[in-house]
Short mmCIF file of C-alpha atoms and ligand atoms in Angstrom, two decimals:
data_model
loop_
_atom_site.label_atom_id
_atom_site.label_comp_id
_atom_site.label_asym_id
_atom_site.label_seq_id
_atom_site.Cartn_x
_atom_site.Cartn_y
_atom_site.Cartn_z
CA UNK A 80 -88.52 121.92 2.19
CA UNK A 81 -90.75 119.08 0.93
CA UNK A 82 -94.10 120.24 -0.50
CA UNK A 83 -96.99 119.33 1.77
CA UNK A 84 -99.06 116.23 1.07
CA UNK A 85 -101.55 116.80 3.86
CA UNK A 86 -102.65 119.76 5.97
CA UNK A 87 -104.53 118.85 9.15
CA UNK A 88 -106.62 121.68 10.62
CA UNK A 89 -107.11 121.24 14.38
CA UNK A 90 -104.87 119.93 17.15
CA UNK A 91 -107.53 118.09 19.13
CA UNK A 92 -107.27 114.32 19.34
CA UNK A 93 -108.89 113.78 15.91
CA UNK A 94 -106.34 116.07 14.24
CA UNK A 95 -103.42 114.54 16.14
CA UNK A 96 -104.60 111.03 15.20
CA UNK A 97 -104.96 112.08 11.54
CA UNK A 98 -101.44 113.55 11.50
CA UNK A 99 -100.09 110.41 13.20
CA UNK A 100 -101.70 108.09 10.67
CA UNK A 101 -100.59 110.23 7.70
CA UNK A 102 -96.96 110.58 8.80
CA UNK A 103 -96.78 106.83 9.44
CA UNK A 104 -97.83 106.36 5.78
CA UNK A 105 -94.87 108.50 4.70
CA UNK A 106 -96.81 111.68 3.90
CA UNK A 107 -95.40 115.18 4.47
CA UNK A 108 -97.81 116.61 7.05
CA UNK A 109 -98.44 120.02 8.65
CA UNK A 110 -100.93 120.58 11.47
CA UNK A 111 -102.52 123.99 12.20
CA UNK A 112 -103.97 124.86 15.61
CA UNK A 113 -105.33 128.26 16.59
CA UNK A 114 -106.16 127.51 20.23
CA UNK A 115 -104.99 124.94 22.74
CA UNK A 116 -103.64 121.54 21.68
CA UNK A 117 -106.12 118.98 22.98
CA UNK A 118 -109.14 121.09 21.99
CA UNK A 119 -112.21 120.26 24.08
CA UNK A 120 -110.22 118.21 26.58
CA UNK A 121 -107.25 120.58 26.86
CA UNK A 122 -108.40 121.58 30.36
CA UNK A 123 -109.83 118.24 31.52
CA UNK A 124 -107.74 117.08 34.47
CA UNK A 125 -108.51 113.36 34.35
CA UNK A 126 -109.70 111.78 31.10
CA UNK A 127 -112.25 109.01 31.24
CA UNK A 128 -112.30 106.14 28.78
CA UNK A 129 -108.63 106.58 27.90
CA UNK A 130 -106.25 103.68 28.64
CA UNK A 131 -103.74 105.81 30.59
CA UNK A 132 -104.41 108.13 33.54
CA UNK A 133 -103.57 111.50 31.96
CA UNK A 134 -104.96 115.00 31.65
CA UNK A 135 -106.06 116.32 28.26
CA UNK A 136 -103.09 118.65 28.13
CA UNK A 137 -100.58 115.88 28.92
CA UNK A 138 -102.12 113.64 26.28
CA UNK A 139 -102.04 116.33 23.59
CA UNK A 140 -98.57 117.71 24.33
CA UNK A 141 -96.97 114.27 24.64
CA UNK A 142 -98.54 113.27 21.33
CA UNK A 143 -97.55 116.53 19.64
CA UNK A 144 -93.91 116.14 20.75
CA UNK A 145 -93.79 112.62 19.35
CA UNK A 146 -95.29 113.74 16.02
CA UNK A 147 -92.88 116.68 15.79
CA UNK A 148 -89.99 114.22 16.20
CA UNK A 149 -91.54 112.09 13.42
CA UNK A 150 -91.50 115.09 11.07
CA UNK A 151 -94.96 116.67 11.40
CA UNK A 152 -94.75 120.46 11.15
CA UNK A 153 -96.84 122.40 13.67
CA UNK A 154 -98.18 125.90 12.99
CA UNK A 155 -99.97 128.00 15.59
CA UNK A 156 -102.19 129.69 13.02
CA UNK A 157 -105.91 130.06 12.42
CA UNK A 158 -107.05 128.54 9.13
CA UNK A 159 -109.50 130.98 7.55
CA UNK A 160 -110.32 129.15 4.34
CA UNK A 161 -109.49 126.15 2.19
CA UNK A 162 -109.92 126.47 -1.58
CA UNK A 163 -109.64 123.83 -4.27
CA UNK A 164 -107.29 124.80 -7.13
CA UNK A 165 -107.16 121.98 -9.64
CA UNK A 166 -105.76 118.96 -7.79
CA UNK A 167 -104.25 121.19 -5.07
CA UNK A 168 -105.74 122.79 -1.97
CA UNK A 169 -104.85 126.36 -0.99
CA UNK A 170 -104.93 126.81 2.78
CA UNK A 171 -105.28 130.45 3.83
CA UNK A 172 -104.37 131.25 7.42
CA UNK A 173 -104.13 134.44 9.48
CA UNK A 174 -100.38 134.44 8.71
CA UNK A 175 -100.04 133.16 5.17
CA UNK A 176 -100.95 130.71 2.41
CA UNK A 177 -99.93 127.08 2.02
CA UNK A 178 -100.38 124.53 -0.76
CA UNK A 179 -101.20 120.93 -0.04
CA UNK A 180 -102.51 117.92 -1.91
CA UNK A 181 -105.21 117.18 0.67
CA UNK A 182 -106.74 118.66 3.82
CA UNK A 183 -108.27 117.00 6.89
CA UNK A 184 -110.63 119.38 8.73
CA UNK A 185 -110.58 118.22 12.37
CA UNK A 186 -112.00 121.52 13.59
CA UNK A 187 -114.00 119.97 16.44
CA UNK A 188 -116.82 121.62 18.29
CA UNK A 189 -117.68 124.43 20.70
CA UNK A 190 -119.56 124.11 23.96
CA UNK A 191 -123.13 125.31 23.51
CA UNK A 192 -124.28 128.36 25.44
CA UNK A 193 -127.65 128.79 27.14
CA UNK A 194 -128.48 132.04 25.37
CA UNK A 195 -130.39 133.41 28.38
CA UNK A 196 -130.30 136.92 29.90
CA UNK A 197 -127.31 137.45 32.16
CA UNK A 198 -125.18 134.65 30.70
CA UNK A 199 -122.95 136.76 28.49
CA UNK A 200 -122.59 139.70 30.89
CA UNK A 201 -121.60 137.37 33.78
CA UNK A 202 -119.24 135.12 31.83
CA UNK A 203 -115.95 135.14 33.72
CA UNK A 204 -117.81 136.58 36.73
CA UNK A 205 -119.44 133.36 37.89
CA UNK A 206 -120.55 131.86 34.59
CA UNK A 207 -118.01 129.32 33.34
CA UNK A 208 -117.58 126.39 30.98
CA UNK A 209 -114.45 124.98 32.61
CA UNK A 210 -114.67 123.55 36.11
CA UNK A 211 -111.10 122.26 35.84
CA UNK A 212 -109.94 125.89 35.30
CA UNK A 213 -112.25 127.71 37.71
CA UNK A 214 -113.22 125.35 40.57
CA UNK A 215 -110.67 126.98 42.89
CA UNK A 216 -112.67 130.23 42.76
CA UNK A 217 -115.73 128.44 44.22
CA UNK A 218 -114.37 127.00 47.47
CA UNK A 219 -117.28 126.50 49.93
CA UNK A 220 -119.62 128.20 47.46
CA UNK A 221 -123.06 127.12 46.23
CA UNK A 222 -122.93 126.47 42.48
CA UNK A 223 -125.19 125.21 39.73
CA UNK A 224 -124.18 122.91 36.88
CA UNK A 225 -126.46 122.90 33.84
CA UNK A 226 -126.62 119.65 31.86
CA UNK A 227 -127.03 115.93 32.42
CA UNK A 228 -124.47 114.35 30.08
CA UNK A 229 -120.93 113.03 30.62
CA UNK A 230 -119.25 116.43 30.40
CA UNK A 231 -121.64 118.03 32.93
CA UNK A 232 -121.18 115.20 35.43
CA UNK A 233 -117.41 114.94 34.93
CA UNK A 234 -117.01 118.66 35.62
CA UNK A 235 -119.55 118.65 38.49
CA UNK A 236 -117.70 115.80 40.23
CA UNK A 237 -114.51 117.84 39.96
CA UNK A 238 -116.31 120.89 41.43
CA UNK A 239 -117.48 118.74 44.35
CA UNK A 240 -113.90 118.79 45.62
CA UNK A 241 -114.25 122.56 46.15
CA UNK A 242 -117.86 123.77 46.35
CA UNK A 243 -120.25 123.50 49.32
CA UNK A 244 -123.23 122.44 47.24
CA UNK A 245 -123.95 121.60 43.63
CA UNK A 246 -127.39 122.03 42.10
CA UNK A 247 -127.65 119.99 38.92
CA UNK A 248 -130.14 121.56 36.49
CA UNK A 249 -131.22 118.82 34.10
CA UNK A 250 -133.60 119.40 31.20
CA UNK A 251 -134.92 115.82 31.16
CA UNK A 252 -136.14 113.45 33.83
CA UNK A 253 -132.87 111.51 34.11
CA UNK A 254 -129.14 111.78 33.47
CA UNK A 255 -127.68 110.88 30.06
CA UNK A 256 -124.22 110.45 31.59
CA UNK A 257 -122.56 107.10 32.09
CA UNK A 258 -124.01 105.31 35.14
CA UNK A 259 -120.77 105.50 37.16
CA UNK A 260 -120.89 109.31 37.13
CA UNK A 261 -124.55 109.37 38.15
CA UNK A 262 -123.95 106.93 41.01
CA UNK A 263 -121.05 108.99 42.38
CA UNK A 264 -123.08 112.21 42.27
CA UNK A 265 -126.17 110.59 43.82
CA UNK A 266 -124.05 109.25 46.70
CA UNK A 267 -122.55 112.69 47.45
CA UNK A 268 -124.69 114.79 49.84
CA UNK A 269 -123.39 117.98 48.18
CA UNK A 270 -125.48 117.20 45.07
CA UNK A 271 -129.15 118.04 44.51
CA UNK A 272 -130.99 117.43 41.24
CA UNK A 273 -133.54 119.70 39.56
CA UNK A 274 -135.18 117.46 36.95
CA UNK A 275 -137.20 118.69 33.95
CA UNK A 276 -135.72 122.12 34.57
CA UNK A 277 -134.29 124.84 32.36
CA UNK A 278 -132.51 128.08 33.17
CA UNK A 279 -134.53 131.18 32.26
CA UNK A 280 -132.02 133.80 33.41
CA UNK A 281 -128.86 134.35 35.44
CA UNK A 282 -128.81 137.32 37.78
CA UNK A 283 -126.17 139.30 39.62
CA UNK A 284 -124.50 142.68 39.96
CA UNK A 285 -120.81 142.30 39.13
CA UNK A 286 -120.98 138.55 39.83
CA UNK A 287 -123.51 135.71 39.77
CA UNK A 288 -126.01 135.85 42.64
CA UNK A 289 -128.59 133.36 41.42
CA UNK A 290 -130.42 131.66 38.59
CA UNK A 291 -134.13 131.63 37.85
CA UNK A 292 -135.59 128.47 36.34
CA UNK A 293 -138.28 128.43 33.67
CA UNK A 294 -140.91 127.41 36.27
CA UNK A 295 -140.05 130.49 38.36
CA UNK A 296 -137.97 128.82 41.07
CA UNK A 297 -134.83 130.69 42.09
CA UNK A 298 -131.55 129.11 43.17
CA UNK A 299 -129.12 131.24 45.18
CA UNK A 300 -125.73 130.34 43.67
CA UNK A 301 -122.53 132.22 42.97
CA UNK A 302 -121.39 130.04 40.08
CA UNK A 303 -123.09 128.58 37.00
CA UNK A 304 -121.28 125.96 34.90
CA UNK A 305 -122.86 125.24 31.52
CA UNK A 306 -122.40 121.88 29.74
CA UNK A 307 -125.40 121.42 27.48
CA UNK A 308 -123.82 119.85 24.41
CA UNK A 309 -121.70 120.81 21.45
CA UNK A 310 -121.97 122.77 18.22
CA UNK A 311 -119.78 121.36 15.47
CA UNK A 312 -117.34 123.78 13.80
CA UNK A 313 -117.97 123.24 10.11
CA UNK A 314 -116.56 126.47 8.68
CA UNK A 315 -114.09 124.55 6.48
CA UNK A 316 -116.56 121.96 5.19
CA UNK A 317 -116.57 121.46 1.42
CA UNK A 318 -113.75 122.48 -0.92
CA UNK A 319 -112.36 118.96 -0.76
CA UNK A 320 -111.46 118.74 2.92
CA UNK A 321 -111.95 115.39 4.68
CA UNK A 322 -113.90 116.11 7.91
CA UNK A 323 -112.96 114.19 11.07
CA UNK A 324 -113.86 113.96 14.76
CA UNK A 325 -116.36 116.14 16.59
CA UNK A 326 -116.65 118.43 13.53
CA UNK A 327 -118.46 115.49 11.92
CA UNK A 328 -120.09 113.72 14.88
CA UNK A 329 -119.91 114.21 18.65
CA UNK A 330 -118.56 111.23 20.57
CA UNK A 331 -115.82 110.01 22.85
CA UNK A 332 -112.08 110.57 22.56
CA UNK A 333 -111.64 107.04 21.22
CA UNK A 334 -114.23 107.70 18.52
CA UNK A 335 -112.55 110.99 17.56
CA UNK A 336 -109.18 109.20 17.32
CA UNK A 337 -110.64 106.45 15.11
CA UNK A 338 -112.33 109.06 12.91
CA UNK A 339 -109.11 111.07 12.54
CA UNK A 340 -107.27 107.91 11.45
CA UNK A 341 -110.06 107.08 8.97
CA UNK A 342 -109.95 110.57 7.43
CA UNK A 343 -106.15 110.40 7.03
CA UNK A 344 -106.39 106.97 5.37
CA UNK A 345 -109.04 108.30 2.97
CA UNK A 346 -106.85 111.32 2.17
CA UNK A 347 -103.80 109.07 1.60
CA UNK A 348 -105.82 106.78 -0.69
CA UNK A 349 -107.06 109.80 -2.68
CA UNK A 350 -103.46 110.98 -3.15
CA UNK A 351 -102.46 107.59 -4.58
CA UNK A 352 -105.24 107.71 -7.22
C1 FAD B 117 -115.92 119.12 28.87
C2 FAD B 117 -115.69 117.87 28.08
C3 FAD B 117 -115.03 116.79 28.66
C4 FAD B 117 -114.82 115.61 27.95
N1 FAD B 117 -114.18 114.56 28.55
C5 FAD B 117 -114.02 113.41 27.87
C6 FAD B 117 -113.38 112.29 28.50
O1 FAD B 117 -112.95 112.35 29.64
N2 FAD B 117 -113.27 111.12 27.78
C7 FAD B 117 -113.75 111.02 26.49
O2 FAD B 117 -113.62 109.96 25.88
N3 FAD B 117 -114.31 112.10 25.85
C8 FAD B 117 -114.46 113.27 26.51
N4 FAD B 117 -115.05 114.33 25.89
C9 FAD B 117 -115.34 114.24 24.44
C10 FAD B 117 -114.06 114.64 23.68
O3 FAD B 117 -113.70 115.92 24.12
C11 FAD B 117 -114.24 114.67 22.16
O4 FAD B 117 -114.63 113.43 21.69
C12 FAD B 117 -112.92 115.01 21.45
O5 FAD B 117 -112.16 115.94 22.18
C13 FAD B 117 -113.16 115.56 20.07
O6 FAD B 117 -111.90 115.84 19.52
P1 FAD B 117 -111.74 116.63 18.15
O7 FAD B 117 -110.28 116.63 17.84
O8 FAD B 117 -112.67 116.09 17.12
O9 FAD B 117 -112.27 118.13 18.44
P2 FAD B 117 -111.74 119.26 19.43
O10 FAD B 117 -111.28 118.69 20.70
O11 FAD B 117 -112.84 120.27 19.45
O12 FAD B 117 -110.48 119.88 18.67
C14 FAD B 117 -110.62 120.72 17.56
C15 FAD B 117 -109.42 121.67 17.52
O13 FAD B 117 -109.44 122.36 16.29
C16 FAD B 117 -109.01 123.71 16.52
N5 FAD B 117 -109.55 124.52 15.42
C17 FAD B 117 -110.86 124.68 15.09
N6 FAD B 117 -110.97 125.46 13.99
C18 FAD B 117 -109.70 125.81 13.64
C19 FAD B 117 -109.17 126.63 12.57
N7 FAD B 117 -109.96 127.21 11.65
N8 FAD B 117 -107.82 126.79 12.52
C20 FAD B 117 -106.99 126.18 13.41
N9 FAD B 117 -107.46 125.40 14.44
C21 FAD B 117 -108.78 125.22 14.55
C22 FAD B 117 -109.61 124.05 17.87
O14 FAD B 117 -108.89 125.11 18.49
C23 FAD B 117 -109.45 122.72 18.61
O15 FAD B 117 -108.24 122.66 19.36
C24 FAD B 117 -115.27 115.52 26.60
C25 FAD B 117 -115.94 116.61 26.01
C26 FAD B 117 -116.15 117.77 26.74
C27 FAD B 117 -116.87 118.91 26.08
#
């Protein structure tokens, strides 16, 4: 087996793009993924801003299959640490150790949580961060979506196909989402908007029964979907890994792809020096 030139950590779009760029430059590449290929968009049913009409899962799996045929090795393993050892990198996973000449850390981001009373206890019992996974459980239900960015609106518009009403809880005085999303929500009588509002607590016995806002108002809902931004996963920063994608800067799929390609080109250039 050829020794590895490049290890890519993360099978989101930034990692897949990095592996694609590196293998096209003739490097021996392995990609490690500990969750779902596609990362943040693995459950998104209809991607926006992507040239083809595909789901996140279709995009990632189609891409992965093509890269596997081009020679990229895929490992379903969690990378615990990357250590520099002279000019080599030692990649320690939950299953073993690998040596590579360079590492791209495309470890992405996690959805932020509210951190309010009731959120943790009711997660999976009405509190969710995946409308594309859970909307079917909220047919004809009253639900709240927390957030005013693209992800919140994209998921809320999907929920609108199932729920009876959607209360958008928005921290600011306007949406940050692209105008097309806002216009669709505003035109749908199922939507109501609670501006300059924050969730203080989520209540319910065995399942969500309502949320209380910071100003004391209470909304009777049986579902709460939380999309209030991202926390980058930077656990592998340093030790000579090239960071790429949402681990470095939140943005669109296209930006994550471009950043993955950039990181792979920088890694390839470093190997030639
Ligand atoms: C709900 C939602 C919907 C979105 N919809 C769109 C859209 O329609 N159009 C658009 O342009 N953008 C969209 N975005 C933005 C888009 O998701 C991001 O730009 C992009 O997915 C970032 O890709 P990434 O590869 O950098 O990170 P991620 O997608 O987070 O992928 C990182 C991957 O690394 C893996 N990983 C992390 N640490 C390790 C480790 N130690 N070992 C092994 N594997 C590890 C994770 O499991 C994950 O699969 C959306 C974002 C969200 C949150």
